[in-house]
PDB file of C-alpha atoms in Angstrom:
ATOM      1  CA  LYS A  17      -9.290  -4.488   6.126  1.00 82.00           C
ATOM      2  CA  GLN A  18      -5.949  -6.171   6.797  1.00 88.00           C
ATOM      3  CA  GLU A  19      -3.576  -3.927   8.874  1.00 92.00           C
ATOM      4  CA  VAL A  20       0.099  -4.846   9.175  1.00 95.00           C
ATOM      5  CA  THR A  21       2.349  -3.333  11.760  1.00 96.00           C
ATOM      6  CA  GLN A  22       6.068  -3.532  12.164  1.00 97.00           C
ATOM      7  CA  ILE A  23       7.721  -2.534  15.493  1.00 93.00           C
ATOM      8  CA  PRO A  24      10.236  -1.045  15.991  1.00 92.00           C
ATOM      9  CA  ALA A  25      10.477   1.386  13.052  1.00 94.00           C
ATOM     10  CA  ALA A  26      14.283   1.479  13.392  1.00 96.00           C
ATOM     11  CA  LEU A  27      16.928  -0.662  15.103  1.00 95.00           C
ATOM     12  CA  SER A  28      20.625  -0.217  15.611  1.00 97.00           C
ATOM     13  CA  VAL A  29      22.831  -3.086  16.754  1.00 97.00           C
ATOM     14  CA  PRO A  30      26.563  -3.935  16.936  1.00 97.00           C
ATOM     15  CA  GLU A  31      27.957  -6.399  14.492  1.00 98.00           C
ATOM     16  CA  GLY A  32      27.580  -9.987  15.574  1.00 98.00           C
ATOM     17  CA  GLU A  33      24.380  -9.455  17.514  1.00 97.00           C
ATOM     18  CA  ASN A  34      21.248 -11.429  16.576  1.00 97.00           C
ATOM     19  CA  LEU A  35      18.417  -9.415  15.065  1.00 97.00           C
ATOM     20  CA  VAL A  36      14.760  -9.925  15.939  1.00 97.00           C
ATOM     21  CA  LEU A  37      12.204  -8.128  13.730  1.00 97.00           C
ATOM     22  CA  ASN A  38       8.465  -8.250  14.452  1.00 98.00           C
ATOM     23  CA  CYS A  39       5.409  -8.191  12.238  1.00 98.00           C
ATOM     24  CA  SER A  40       1.806  -8.281  13.384  1.00 98.00           C
ATOM     25  CA  PHE A  41      -1.373  -8.507  11.336  1.00 97.00           C
ATOM     26  CA  THR A  42      -5.069  -8.072  12.247  1.00 96.00           C
ATOM     27  CA  ASP A  43      -6.768 -10.661  10.129  1.00 91.00           C
ATOM     28  CA  SER A  44      -5.510 -14.298  10.635  1.00 90.00           C
ATOM     29  CA  ALA A  45      -7.119 -15.561   7.390  1.00 90.00           C
ATOM     30  CA  ILE A  46      -3.985 -15.291   5.305  1.00 91.00           C
ATOM     31  CA  TYR A  47      -2.570 -17.489   2.536  1.00 90.00           C
ATOM     32  CA  ASN A  48       1.036 -16.663   3.188  1.00 93.00           C
ATOM     33  CA  LEU A  49       3.397 -14.083   4.679  1.00 96.00           C
ATOM     34  CA  GLN A  50       6.501 -12.827   2.931  1.00 96.00           C
ATOM     35  CA  TRP A  51       9.584 -10.994   4.272  1.00 98.00           C
ATOM     36  CA  PHE A  52      11.412  -8.566   1.966  1.00 97.00           C
ATOM     37  CA  ARG A  53      14.624  -6.581   2.131  1.00 98.00           C
ATOM     38  CA  GLN A  54      14.898  -3.073   0.639  1.00 97.00           C
ATOM     39  CA  ASP A  55      18.140  -1.136   0.169  1.00 96.00           C
ATOM     40  CA  PRO A  56      17.957   2.642  -0.179  1.00 93.00           C
ATOM     41  CA  GLY A  57      16.499   3.641  -3.522  1.00 92.00           C
ATOM     42  CA  LYS A  58      16.091   0.064  -4.692  1.00 95.00           C
ATOM     43  CA  GLY A  59      13.274  -2.374  -5.222  1.00 95.00           C
ATOM     44  CA  LEU A  60      12.290  -5.170  -2.850  1.00 96.00           C
ATOM     45  CA  THR A  61      14.159  -8.458  -2.660  1.00 96.00           C
ATOM     46  CA  SER A  62      12.247 -11.490  -1.361  1.00 95.00           C
ATOM     47  CA  LEU A  63      13.866 -13.169   1.604  1.00 97.00           C
ATOM     48  CA  LEU A  64      11.405 -15.792   2.857  1.00 97.00           C
ATOM     49  CA  LEU A  65       7.896 -16.861   2.073  1.00 95.00           C
ATOM     50  CA  ILE A  66       5.920 -18.803   4.723  1.00 95.00           C
ATOM     51  CA  GLN A  67       2.733 -20.522   3.608  1.00 92.00           C
ATOM     52  CA  SER A  68      -0.189 -20.390   6.085  1.00 91.00           C
ATOM     53  CA  SER A  69       0.253 -24.123   6.808  1.00 93.00           C
ATOM     54  CA  GLN A  70       3.843 -23.636   7.858  1.00 95.00           C
ATOM     55  CA  ARG A  71       5.210 -22.579  11.266  1.00 96.00           C
ATOM     56  CA  GLU A  72       8.645 -21.417  10.034  1.00 96.00           C
ATOM     57  CA  GLN A  73      10.961 -21.107   7.108  1.00 96.00           C
ATOM     58  CA  THR A  74      14.751 -20.936   7.075  1.00 97.00           C
ATOM     59  CA  SER A  75      17.404 -19.684   4.623  1.00 96.00           C
ATOM     60  CA  GLY A  76      20.998 -19.526   5.774  1.00 97.00           C
ATOM     61  CA  ARG A  77      21.261 -17.008   8.664  1.00 98.00           C
ATOM     62  CA  LEU A  78      17.585 -16.118   8.305  1.00 98.00           C
ATOM     63  CA  ASN A  79      14.657 -17.756  10.108  1.00 98.00           C
ATOM     64  CA  ALA A  80      11.096 -16.586   9.971  1.00 98.00           C
ATOM     65  CA  SER A  81       8.269 -17.884  12.206  1.00 98.00           C
ATOM     66  CA  LEU A  82       4.523 -17.594  11.727  1.00 97.00           C
ATOM     67  CA  ASP A  83       1.756 -17.749  14.369  1.00 96.00           C
ATOM     68  CA  LYS A  84      -1.503 -17.191  12.513  1.00 94.00           C
ATOM     69  CA  SER A  85      -3.732 -17.484  15.560  1.00 93.00           C
ATOM     70  CA  SER A  86      -1.995 -14.612  17.279  1.00 95.00           C
ATOM     71  CA  GLY A  87      -1.352 -12.663  14.060  1.00 96.00           C
ATOM     72  CA  ARG A  88       2.355 -12.514  14.400  1.00 97.00           C
ATOM     73  CA  SER A  89       5.535 -13.309  12.465  1.00 98.00           C
ATOM     74  CA  THR A  90       9.131 -12.872  13.540  1.00 98.00           C
ATOM     75  CA  LEU A  91      12.248 -12.619  11.379  1.00 98.00           C
ATOM     76  CA  TYR A  92      15.440 -13.694  13.047  1.00 97.00           C
ATOM     77  CA  ILE A  93      18.846 -12.804  11.497  1.00 98.00           C
ATOM     78  CA  ALA A  94      21.712 -14.576  13.265  1.00 98.00           C
ATOM     79  CA  ALA A  95      25.163 -13.040  13.754  1.00 98.00           C
ATOM     80  CA  SER A  96      24.351  -9.761  12.044  1.00 97.00           C
ATOM     81  CA  GLN A  97      26.848  -8.113   9.604  1.00 98.00           C
ATOM     82  CA  PRO A  98      27.134  -4.544   8.314  1.00 97.00           C
ATOM     83  CA  GLY A  99      25.802  -5.823   4.999  1.00 97.00           C
ATOM     84  CA  ASP A 100      22.537  -6.658   6.739  1.00 98.00           C
ATOM     85  CA  SER A 101      21.836  -2.966   7.078  1.00 98.00           C
ATOM     86  CA  ALA A 102      18.574  -2.303   5.149  1.00 98.00           C
ATOM     87  CA  THR A 103      14.837  -1.922   5.579  1.00 97.00           C
ATOM     88  CA  TYR A 104      12.901  -5.075   6.179  1.00 98.00           C
ATOM     89  CA  LEU A 105       9.280  -5.311   5.189  1.00 97.00           C
ATOM     90  CA  CYS A 106       6.711  -7.981   5.811  1.00 97.00           C
ATOM     91  CA  ALA A 107       3.618  -8.519   3.655  1.00 95.00           C
ATOM     92  CA  VAL A 108       0.581 -10.701   4.001  1.00 94.00           C
ATOM     93  CA  ASP A 109      -1.326 -12.318   1.214  1.00 90.00           C
ATOM     94  CA  VAL A 110      -5.057 -12.662   1.860  1.00 81.00           C
ATOM     95  CA  ASN A 111      -5.773 -14.477  -1.424  1.00 68.00           C
ATOM     96  CA  ASP A 112      -7.364 -11.596  -3.205  1.00 67.00           C
ATOM     97  CA  TYR A 113      -4.242 -11.060  -5.240  1.00 69.00           C
ATOM     98  CA  LYS A 114      -3.223  -8.209  -2.988  1.00 79.00           C
ATOM     99  CA  LEU A 115      -0.352  -7.995  -0.512  1.00 89.00           C
ATOM    100  CA  SER A 116      -0.778  -5.787   2.512  1.00 91.00           C
ATOM    101  CA  PHE A 117       2.547  -4.330   3.679  1.00 94.00           C
ATOM    102  CA  GLY A 118       3.925  -3.040   6.930  1.00 95.00           C
ATOM    103  CA  ALA A 119       5.890   0.201   6.926  1.00 94.00           C
ATOM    104  CA  GLY A 120       9.154  -1.703   7.600  1.00 95.00           C
ATOM    105  CA  THR A 121      11.954  -1.780  10.161  1.00 97.00           C
ATOM    106  CA  THR A 122      15.114   0.001   9.211  1.00 97.00           C
ATOM    107  CA  VAL A 123      18.138  -1.891  10.554  1.00 98.00           C
ATOM    108  CA  THR A 124      21.646  -0.542  11.033  1.00 98.00           C
ATOM    109  CA  VAL A 125      24.450  -2.940  11.943  1.00 98.00           C
ATOM    110  CA  ARG A 126      27.460  -1.067  13.373  1.00 97.00           C
ATOM    111  CA  ALA A 127      30.908  -2.428  12.602  1.00 95.00           C
TER     112      ALA A 127
ATOM    113  CA  ASP B  10      17.824 -13.915 -16.504  1.00 64.00           C
ATOM    114  CA  GLY B  11      14.176 -13.850 -15.461  1.00 71.00           C
ATOM    115  CA  GLY B  12      12.898 -10.757 -13.735  1.00 94.00           C
ATOM    116  CA  ILE B  13      11.060  -7.469 -13.850  1.00 97.00           C
ATOM    117  CA  THR B  14      12.358  -4.351 -15.608  1.00 97.00           C
ATOM    118  CA  GLN B  15      11.131  -0.938 -14.734  1.00 98.00           C
ATOM    119  CA  SER B  16      12.003   2.160 -16.741  1.00 97.00           C
ATOM    120  CA  PRO B  17      13.035   4.856 -16.479  1.00 97.00           C
ATOM    121  CA  LYS B  18      14.824   4.855 -13.138  1.00 97.00           C
ATOM    122  CA  TYR B  19      14.210   8.556 -12.651  1.00 97.00           C
ATOM    123  CA  LEU B  20      11.300  10.619 -14.188  1.00 95.00           C
ATOM    124  CA  PHE B  21      10.414  14.304 -13.930  1.00 93.00           C
ATOM    125  CA  ARG B  22       6.951  15.565 -14.550  1.00 90.00           C
ATOM    126  CA  LYS B  23       5.846  19.068 -15.167  1.00 90.00           C
ATOM    127  CA  GLU B  24       2.517  20.362 -13.814  1.00 86.00           C
ATOM    128  CA  GLY B  25      -0.403  19.254 -15.900  1.00 87.00           C
ATOM    129  CA  GLN B  26       1.613  16.610 -17.801  1.00 92.00           C
ATOM    130  CA  ASN B  27       0.843  12.847 -18.117  1.00 95.00           C
ATOM    131  CA  VAL B  28       3.782  10.466 -17.799  1.00 96.00           C
ATOM    132  CA  THR B  29       3.981   6.726 -18.341  1.00 97.00           C
ATOM    133  CA  LEU B  30       6.063   4.292 -16.287  1.00 98.00           C
ATOM    134  CA  SER B  31       7.097   1.033 -17.953  1.00 98.00           C
ATOM    135  CA  CYS B  32       7.083  -2.420 -16.374  1.00 98.00           C
ATOM    136  CA  GLU B  33       8.060  -5.593 -18.275  1.00 98.00           C
ATOM    137  CA  GLN B  34       8.412  -9.115 -16.891  1.00 97.00           C
ATOM    138  CA  ASN B  35       9.714 -12.325 -18.419  1.00 96.00           C
ATOM    139  CA  LEU B  36       8.666 -14.636 -15.567  1.00 95.00           C
ATOM    140  CA  ASN B  37       5.417 -15.772 -17.243  1.00 94.00           C
ATOM    141  CA  HIS B  38       3.467 -14.527 -14.286  1.00 94.00           C
ATOM    142  CA  ASP B  39      -0.233 -13.878 -14.637  1.00 93.00           C
ATOM    143  CA  ALA B  40      -0.617 -11.236 -11.946  1.00 94.00           C
ATOM    144  CA  MET B  41       1.086  -7.883 -12.009  1.00 96.00           C
ATOM    145  CA  TYR B  42       0.832  -4.979  -9.613  1.00 96.00           C
ATOM    146  CA  TRP B  43       1.728  -1.278  -9.137  1.00 98.00           C
ATOM    147  CA  TYR B  44       2.615   0.102  -5.731  1.00 97.00           C
ATOM    148  CA  ARG B  45       3.415   3.531  -4.530  1.00 97.00           C
ATOM    149  CA  GLN B  46       5.920   4.071  -1.707  1.00 96.00           C
ATOM    150  CA  ASP B  47       6.276   7.276   0.231  1.00 94.00           C
ATOM    151  CA  PRO B  48       8.911   7.962   2.965  1.00 86.00           C
ATOM    152  CA  GLY B  49       8.130   6.151   6.240  1.00 77.00           C
ATOM    153  CA  GLN B  50       5.073   4.424   4.835  1.00 81.00           C
ATOM    154  CA  GLY B  51       4.385   0.938   3.626  1.00 85.00           C
ATOM    155  CA  LEU B  52       3.638   0.149  -0.001  1.00 93.00           C
ATOM    156  CA  ARG B  53       0.166   1.160  -1.205  1.00 94.00           C
ATOM    157  CA  LEU B  54      -1.524  -0.687  -4.051  1.00 94.00           C
ATOM    158  CA  ILE B  55      -2.496   1.435  -7.085  1.00 97.00           C
ATOM    159  CA  TYR B  56      -3.767  -1.123  -9.639  1.00 97.00           C
ATOM    160  CA  TYR B  57      -3.385  -4.855 -10.193  1.00 95.00           C
ATOM    161  CA  SER B  58      -4.083  -7.194 -13.018  1.00 96.00           C
ATOM    162  CA  GLN B  59      -4.626 -10.949 -12.882  1.00 93.00           C
ATOM    163  CA  ILE B  60      -4.978 -11.655 -16.621  1.00 94.00           C
ATOM    164  CA  VAL B  61      -4.474  -9.895 -19.882  1.00 95.00           C
ATOM    165  CA  ASN B  62      -7.046  -7.221 -20.750  1.00 96.00           C
ATOM    166  CA  ASP B  63      -8.324  -7.116 -17.190  1.00 95.00           C
ATOM    167  CA  PHE B  64      -7.273  -4.941 -14.187  1.00 96.00           C
ATOM    168  CA  GLN B  65      -8.703  -3.735 -10.920  1.00 95.00           C
ATOM    169  CA  LYS B  66      -8.299  -0.634  -8.833  1.00 95.00           C
ATOM    170  CA  GLY B  67      -6.300  -0.825  -5.713  1.00 93.00           C
ATOM    171  CA  ASP B  68      -6.487   1.408  -2.634  1.00 91.00           C
ATOM    172  CA  ILE B  69      -5.199   4.625  -4.263  1.00 95.00           C
ATOM    173  CA  ALA B  70      -6.180   4.475  -7.988  1.00 97.00           C
ATOM    174  CA  GLU B  71      -7.376   8.013  -8.353  1.00 97.00           C
ATOM    175  CA  GLY B  72      -5.203   9.963 -10.839  1.00 96.00           C
ATOM    176  CA  TYR B  73      -3.623   6.838 -12.302  1.00 98.00           C
ATOM    177  CA  SER B  74      -4.478   4.551 -15.228  1.00 98.00           C
ATOM    178  CA  VAL B  75      -3.104   1.278 -16.557  1.00 98.00           C
ATOM    179  CA  SER B  76      -3.429  -1.146 -19.485  1.00 98.00           C
ATOM    180  CA  ARG B  77      -2.624  -4.864 -19.839  1.00 98.00           C
ATOM    181  CA  GLU B  78      -2.559  -5.710 -23.519  1.00 97.00           C
ATOM    182  CA  LYS B  79       0.258  -8.249 -23.205  1.00 97.00           C
ATOM    183  CA  LYS B  80       1.029 -10.698 -20.403  1.00 97.00           C
ATOM    184  CA  GLU B  81       4.555  -9.349 -20.138  1.00 97.00           C
ATOM    185  CA  SER B  82       3.689  -5.616 -19.903  1.00 98.00           C
ATOM    186  CA  PHE B  83       1.761  -3.496 -17.399  1.00 98.00           C
ATOM    187  CA  PRO B  84       2.446   0.226 -17.946  1.00 98.00           C
ATOM    188  CA  LEU B  85       1.268   2.817 -15.440  1.00 98.00           C
ATOM    189  CA  THR B  86       0.193   6.365 -16.491  1.00 98.00           C
ATOM    190  CA  VAL B  87       0.300   9.142 -13.875  1.00 96.00           C
ATOM    191  CA  THR B  88      -2.225  11.680 -15.052  1.00 95.00           C
ATOM    192  CA  SER B  89      -2.569  15.401 -14.368  1.00 91.00           C
ATOM    193  CA  ALA B  90      -5.416  14.481 -12.013  1.00 90.00           C
ATOM    194  CA  GLN B  91      -2.894  13.059  -9.576  1.00 90.00           C
ATOM    195  CA  LYS B  92      -2.151  16.058  -7.401  1.00 88.00           C
ATOM    196  CA  ASN B  93       0.763  14.641  -5.402  1.00 91.00           C
ATOM    197  CA  PRO B  94       2.646  12.220  -7.741  1.00 93.00           C
ATOM    198  CA  THR B  95       6.101  12.611  -6.193  1.00 95.00           C
ATOM    199  CA  ALA B  96       6.940   9.119  -4.931  1.00 96.00           C
ATOM    200  CA  PHE B  97       8.775   5.923  -5.551  1.00 97.00           C
ATOM    201  CA  TYR B  98       6.821   3.556  -7.807  1.00 98.00           C
ATOM    202  CA  LEU B  99       7.242  -0.253  -7.727  1.00 98.00           C
ATOM    203  CA  CYS B 100       6.049  -2.876 -10.101  1.00 98.00           C
ATOM    204  CA  ALA B 101       5.623  -6.531  -9.071  1.00 96.00           C
ATOM    205  CA  SER B 102       4.530  -9.827 -10.483  1.00 96.00           C
ATOM    206  CA  GLN B 103       3.343 -13.031  -8.913  1.00 92.00           C
ATOM    207  CA  TRP B 104       2.124 -16.503  -9.850  1.00 87.00           C
ATOM    208  CA  GLY B 105      -0.826 -17.535  -7.680  1.00 81.00           C
ATOM    209  CA  SER B 106       0.021 -17.158  -3.981  1.00 78.00           C
ATOM    210  CA  THR B 107       3.663 -17.778  -4.440  1.00 85.00           C
ATOM    211  CA  GLU B 108       6.686 -15.466  -4.033  1.00 90.00           C
ATOM    212  CA  ALA B 109       6.188 -11.922  -5.418  1.00 92.00           C
ATOM    213  CA  PHE B 110       9.008 -10.389  -7.458  1.00 95.00           C
ATOM    214  CA  PHE B 111       9.684  -6.635  -7.638  1.00 96.00           C
ATOM    215  CA  GLY B 112      11.321  -4.412 -10.133  1.00 97.00           C
ATOM    216  CA  GLN B 113      13.939  -1.769  -9.178  1.00 97.00           C
ATOM    217  CA  GLY B 114      11.516   1.068  -9.052  1.00 97.00           C
ATOM    218  CA  THR B 115      10.955   4.436 -10.714  1.00 98.00           C
ATOM    219  CA  ARG B 116      11.429   7.658  -8.785  1.00 97.00           C
ATOM    220  CA  LEU B 117       8.973  10.310 -10.045  1.00 96.00           C
ATOM    221  CA  THR B 118       9.465  13.954  -9.179  1.00 95.00           C
ATOM    222  CA  VAL B 119       7.269  16.905 -10.034  1.00 90.00           C
ATOM    223  CA  VAL B 120       9.211  19.984 -11.267  1.00 87.00           C
TER     224      VAL B 120
END
């Protein structure tokens, strides 16, 4: 069974600092990995999708890398802002129409 | 606008009562999912459906039931057999192994 781990569980940084969020998974046979953002009491918003054949994906200040062989993905958020405060979740798709989620990293960006 | 609509946003259930959570999508996605989220935990899969009139149990299906009579709709019933139903419920849809989209969630509380 695929296990997805996100460390740390919580992170607090001053505004302007770069954020580095980690995601690890146990089974490297994945089709893709997706990063989501969740605000308190809300649903998930998709940030980036990395297909298994890709090494990284970028959108604005966000960059996500994928190393299938080591079972790791990293989400980088450049020049953090208070509006980036949220919980970030990663999920892996193992092609059985099921996503396996990590528990998330809760980020606080201090003004 | 294309998206997923969940209703109601808040739902209260009395002991022994069945309640139904609604999920509608207009993205023309074949696959739909129901997840449960508890504080500090990742999302756990309840049921999923890849096509109309077909659905499969996820990791925590006991005490829940679903139907998929239309492509756009995937309602979830929380039955009286579910002994700890208080949680945040999220519906999602996906086309193949592409980006998954989520609704805004329903918060269910037992009173």
